[in-house]
Amino acid sequence: MRRSCRSRRWMVAFRRYEEEFRGYARIARKGNAGPFLAPPTQGRIAMRNQMFKRRFLLTSMLWMTDRFATRIDLKDYPAPADRPYGPACGMLG
C-alpha cells in the first residue's frame, strides 16, 4: 500500500522538526528547576530565599535562564495558501 503524498510530507516535516530541535531538547530535558524552586529541606529553602533577595544573584540567574531559552532560532514558515488558519475554519493559529 502506497502512502499518500500528504502522509509523506508530514513524515518529512516531522523529521526536519526533530532534527532542528534535537540538540535543544536534549539539553532542556537535563535541566530541572524543581529542586531549586521547591527545595526539600528548610536549609535549602533558606538558601533559595537568600538567592532571591540578592539582586546580583537573581539577575545572573535570570540572565542565564534567558540566554538558554533563546539559544534556538525558530524559522518562520508561512501558512499554506490552500489551508487558511483561524477561528473561522476551526483551527487556532
Backbone as a chain_set.jsonl record, in Angstrom:
{"seq": "MRRSCRSRRWMVAFRRYEEEFRGYARIARKGNAGPFLAPPTQGRIAMRNQMFKRRFLLTSMLWMTDRFATRIDLKDYPAPADRPYGPACGMLG", "coords": {"N": [[0.831, -1.181, 0.0], [0.676, 2.142, -0.941], [1.846, 5.129, 0.507], [0.141, 8.19, 0.952], [0.746, 11.348, -0.69], [0.433, 13.492, 1.041], [0.812, 12.242, 3.512], [3.495, 11.52, 3.326], [4.637, 14.066, 3.231], [4.094, 14.998, 5.808], [5.675, 13.221, 7.252], [8.254, 13.914, 6.404], [8.296, 16.571, 7.24], [8.052, 16.244, 10.026], [10.421, 14.845, 10.563], [12.341, 16.776, 9.869], [11.702, 18.762, 11.732], [12.298, 17.391, 14.1], [15.073, 17.017, 13.765], [15.88, 19.668, 13.832], [15.267, 20.48, 16.459], [16.446, 18.631, 18.139], [19.02, 18.809, 19.538], [18.58, 21.048, 21.19], [16.359, 20.176, 22.695], [17.468, 17.97, 23.992], [19.25, 19.13, 25.802], [17.437, 20.695, 27.254], [15.892, 18.757, 28.529], [17.633, 17.817, 30.437], [17.79, 19.832, 32.308], [16.329, 20.853, 35.386], [14.321, 22.64, 37.253], [12.845, 22.163, 39.457], [13.898, 21.085, 42.055], [15.244, 23.376, 42.917], [13.303, 25.431, 42.944], [11.352, 24.333, 44.595], [12.523, 23.368, 47.223], [13.567, 20.534, 49.233], [14.268, 20.715, 51.957], [14.478, 22.697, 55.001], [16.857, 24.124, 55.181], [17.707, 24.35, 52.516], [15.566, 25.777, 51.501], [15.926, 28.206, 52.821], [18.392, 28.934, 51.687], [17.633, 29.229, 48.982], [15.831, 31.369, 49.251], [17.57, 33.378, 50.107], [19.095, 33.684, 47.804], [17.189, 34.775, 46.092], [16.812, 37.199, 47.336], [19.134, 38.62, 46.889], [20.114, 40.869, 44.616], [22.104, 40.772, 42.583], [22.652, 37.997, 42.308], [20.108, 37.024, 41.619], [19.626, 38.447, 39.236], [21.717, 37.425, 37.672], [20.992, 34.72, 37.558], [18.529, 34.883, 36.203], [19.438, 35.965, 33.798], [21.053, 33.882, 32.796], [19.097, 31.91, 32.457], [17.43, 33.119, 30.549], [19.233, 33.352, 28.454], [19.691, 30.669, 27.79], [17.079, 29.894, 27.066], [16.616, 31.328, 24.77], [18.368, 30.414, 22.908], [17.874, 29.127, 20.552], [17.072, 29.322, 17.123], [14.1, 30.083, 15.667], [12.412, 29.149, 12.809], [10.475, 30.927, 10.412], [7.593, 29.931, 9.035], [5.436, 30.365, 6.388], [1.85, 30.168, 6.31], [0.239, 27.668, 4.395], [-1.306, 28.542, 1.315], [-3.578, 27.186, 0.536], [-4.658, 26.267, 2.876], [-6.13, 27.908, 5.086], [-5.73, 29.368, 8.322], [-7.307, 29.84, 11.461], [-10.004, 31.016, 13.611], [-12.336, 30.827, 12.073], [-12.169, 28.547, 10.481], [-12.046, 26.589, 12.307], [-9.572, 26.158, 13.456], [-6.983, 27.257, 15.527], [-4.463, 29.631, 15.156]], "CA": [[0.0, 0.0, 0.0], [1.471, 3.367, -1.025], [1.437, 6.231, 1.365], [-0.268, 9.362, 0.181], [1.701, 12.453, -0.751], [0.265, 14.263, 2.268], [1.433, 11.476, 4.58], [4.958, 11.652, 3.186], [5.024, 15.432, 3.6], [4.09, 15.068, 7.263], [6.838, 12.473, 7.744], [9.433, 14.735, 6.137], [8.214, 17.746, 8.114], [8.358, 15.821, 11.382], [11.844, 14.518, 10.63], [13.087, 18.042, 9.883], [11.436, 19.384, 13.031], [13.063, 16.64, 15.094], [16.483, 17.343, 13.575], [16.071, 21.06, 14.232], [15.125, 20.659, 17.894], [17.043, 17.534, 18.898], [20.036, 19.278, 20.482], [17.942, 21.935, 22.169], [15.514, 19.359, 23.576], [18.332, 17.118, 24.812], [19.74, 19.965, 26.899], [16.292, 21.112, 28.062], [15.458, 17.629, 29.367], [18.573, 17.652, 31.546], [17.524, 20.863, 33.301], [15.174, 20.619, 36.237], [14.273, 23.711, 38.247], [12.026, 21.737, 40.592], [14.585, 21.062, 43.344], [15.597, 24.728, 43.335], [12.097, 26.207, 43.242], [10.635, 23.682, 45.697], [13.533, 22.575, 47.923], [13.006, 19.559, 50.178], [14.638, 20.938, 53.364], [14.439, 24.083, 55.469], [18.133, 24.761, 54.838], [17.711, 24.715, 51.095], [14.578, 26.838, 51.32], [16.586, 29.433, 53.262], [19.397, 29.275, 50.673], [16.91, 29.729, 47.817], [15.295, 32.681, 49.571], [18.686, 34.325, 50.111], [19.459, 33.964, 46.408], [16.186, 35.674, 45.529], [16.957, 38.518, 47.967], [20.341, 39.286, 46.391], [19.818, 41.303, 43.251], [23.119, 40.295, 41.641], [22.451, 36.562, 42.063], [18.844, 36.865, 40.908], [19.828, 38.939, 37.869], [22.573, 36.457, 36.983], [20.218, 33.507, 37.315], [17.561, 35.184, 35.152], [20.19, 36.154, 32.552], [21.435, 32.56, 32.293], [17.88, 31.238, 32.008], [17.016, 33.753, 29.301], [20.222, 33.01, 27.428], [19.418, 29.307, 27.352], [15.757, 29.8, 26.444], [16.613, 31.995, 23.463], [19.518, 29.924, 22.152], [17.438, 28.452, 19.333], [16.46, 30.188, 16.111], [12.881, 29.5, 15.125], [12.154, 29.55, 11.432], [9.12, 31.397, 10.167], [7.006, 29.256, 7.891], [4.127, 30.924, 6.068], [0.76, 29.2, 6.208], [-0.07, 27.345, 3.006], [-2.425, 29.323, 0.786], [-4.775, 26.353, 0.421], [-5.13, 25.872, 4.206], [-6.156, 29.072, 5.985], [-5.847, 29.074, 9.745], [-8.035, 30.824, 12.223], [-11.229, 30.529, 14.229], [-13.398, 30.571, 11.093], [-12.079, 27.191, 9.957], [-11.959, 25.64, 13.418], [-8.204, 25.974, 13.905], [-6.343, 28.461, 16.042], [-3.126, 29.623, 14.638]], "C": [[0.88, 1.252, 0.0], [0.94, 4.419, -0.072], [1.076, 7.416, 0.49], [0.821, 10.424, 0.234], [1.639, 13.263, 0.543], [0.946, 13.555, 3.439], [2.954, 11.597, 4.52], [5.425, 13.046, 3.574], [5.065, 15.586, 5.112], [5.303, 14.353, 7.835], [8.113, 13.285, 7.564], [9.447, 15.933, 7.074], [8.565, 17.37, 9.551], [9.841, 15.51, 11.541], [12.685, 15.798, 10.687], [12.926, 18.768, 11.212], [12.279, 18.709, 14.106], [14.559, 16.95, 14.983], [16.795, 18.749, 14.075], [16.121, 21.208, 15.749], [15.852, 19.626, 18.737], [18.052, 18.018, 19.94], [19.457, 20.151, 21.57], [17.126, 21.127, 23.174], [16.36, 18.486, 24.497], [18.837, 17.904, 26.025], [18.587, 20.354, 27.821], [15.813, 19.993, 28.975], [16.362, 17.442, 30.571], [18.296, 18.655, 32.665], [16.274, 20.555, 34.102], [15.192, 21.66, 37.344], [13.501, 23.308, 39.496], [12.739, 21.735, 41.929], [14.997, 22.45, 43.84], [14.358, 25.517, 43.751], [11.286, 25.627, 44.389], [11.605, 22.779, 46.455], [12.919, 21.678, 48.994], [13.301, 19.85, 51.65], [14.567, 22.422, 53.707], [15.724, 24.824, 55.094], [18.181, 25.205, 53.384], [16.676, 25.785, 50.778], [15.2, 28.177, 51.702], [17.631, 29.883, 52.232], [18.731, 29.848, 49.424], [16.401, 31.145, 48.075], [16.391, 33.746, 49.601], [19.124, 34.666, 48.686], [18.476, 34.945, 45.788], [16.295, 37.082, 46.115], [18.151, 39.294, 47.425], [20.179, 39.581, 44.901], [20.828, 40.763, 42.239], [22.901, 38.821, 41.299], [21.169, 36.318, 41.267], [18.988, 37.3, 39.451], [20.675, 37.96, 37.062], [21.804, 35.197, 36.618], [19.204, 33.737, 36.182], [18.25, 35.368, 33.804], [20.567, 34.803, 31.949], [20.22, 31.804, 31.755], [17.423, 31.796, 30.669], [17.964, 33.397, 28.161], [19.989, 31.595, 26.9], [18.117, 29.236, 26.56], [15.726, 30.412, 25.048], [17.765, 31.526, 22.575], [19.132, 29.266, 20.829], [16.805, 29.476, 18.395], [15.253, 29.468, 15.53], [12.64, 30.044, 13.73], [10.7, 29.984, 11.295], [8.611, 30.749, 8.888], [5.65, 29.88, 7.592], [3.081, 29.814, 5.979], [0.499, 28.91, 4.739], [-1.322, 28.097, 2.546], [-3.708, 28.496, 0.729], [-5.329, 25.918, 1.773], [-5.114, 27.07, 5.134], [-6.32, 28.625, 7.43], [-6.625, 30.191, 10.419], [-9.319, 30.248, 12.751], [-12.315, 30.173, 13.224], [-13.352, 29.148, 10.556], [-11.851, 26.168, 11.067], [-10.556, 25.383, 13.922], [-7.676, 27.306, 14.425], [-4.939, 28.5, 15.505], [-2.547, 30.927, 14.472]], "O": [[1.745, 1.394, 0.865], [-0.268, 4.564, 0.117], [1.646, 7.609, -0.584], [1.701, 10.394, 1.094], [2.671, 13.671, 1.076], [1.588, 14.203, 4.266], [3.613, 11.756, 5.547], [6.487, 13.2, 4.178], [5.967, 16.232, 5.646], [5.9, 14.827, 8.802], [8.953, 13.341, 8.462], [10.487, 16.274, 7.638], [9.296, 18.099, 10.221], [10.447, 15.874, 12.549], [13.633, 15.886, 11.468], [13.886, 19.319, 11.753], [12.902, 19.383, 14.927], [15.233, 17.124, 15.999], [17.847, 18.988, 14.668], [16.929, 21.977, 16.27], [15.867, 19.748, 19.962], [17.939, 17.662, 21.113], [19.806, 20.008, 22.742], [17.201, 21.377, 24.377], [16.004, 18.286, 25.658], [18.846, 17.389, 27.144], [18.744, 20.343, 29.042], [15.369, 20.262, 30.091], [15.917, 16.963, 31.614], [18.539, 18.363, 33.836], [15.283, 20.059, 33.565], [15.995, 21.567, 38.273], [13.503, 24.038, 40.487], [12.232, 22.335, 42.877], [15.089, 22.674, 45.047], [14.359, 26.188, 44.783], [10.596, 26.369, 45.088], [11.522, 21.556, 46.346], [11.891, 22.009, 49.586], [12.642, 19.28, 52.519], [14.591, 23.283, 52.828], [15.689, 26.001, 54.734], [18.642, 26.303, 53.07], [16.885, 26.608, 49.888], [15.026, 29.169, 50.994], [17.742, 31.074, 51.939], [19.206, 30.837, 48.866], [16.525, 32.019, 47.217], [16.172, 34.88, 49.175], [19.482, 35.809, 48.4], [18.874, 35.843, 45.046], [15.912, 38.054, 45.463], [18.165, 40.522, 47.502], [20.117, 38.683, 44.062], [20.442, 40.341, 41.149], [22.96, 38.441, 40.13], [21.15, 35.499, 40.348], [18.53, 36.608, 38.542], [20.38, 37.697, 35.896], [21.941, 34.67, 35.514], [19.041, 32.884, 35.309], [17.705, 34.971, 32.774], [20.422, 34.593, 30.745], [20.303, 31.139, 30.722], [17.072, 31.043, 29.762], [17.529, 33.168, 27.032], [20.081, 31.357, 25.696], [18.058, 28.597, 25.51], [14.885, 30.04, 24.23], [18.095, 32.187, 21.59], [20.014, 28.885, 20.06], [16.094, 30.381, 18.832], [15.374, 28.378, 14.971], [12.662, 31.254, 13.508], [9.815, 29.47, 11.979], [9.134, 30.991, 7.8], [4.79, 29.916, 8.472], [3.388, 28.676, 5.622], [0.535, 29.826, 3.917], [-2.275, 28.261, 3.309], [-4.803, 29.042, 0.859], [-6.37, 25.262, 1.821], [-4.167, 27.234, 5.902], [-6.974, 27.621, 7.712], [-6.592, 31.343, 9.985], [-9.698, 29.131, 12.399], [-13.137, 29.299, 13.497], [-14.394, 28.593, 10.208], [-11.503, 25.019, 10.798], [-10.353, 24.482, 14.736], [-7.905, 28.353, 13.821], [-4.289, 27.458, 15.415], [-1.402, 31.044, 14.033]]}, "num_chains": 1, "name": "protein.A"}
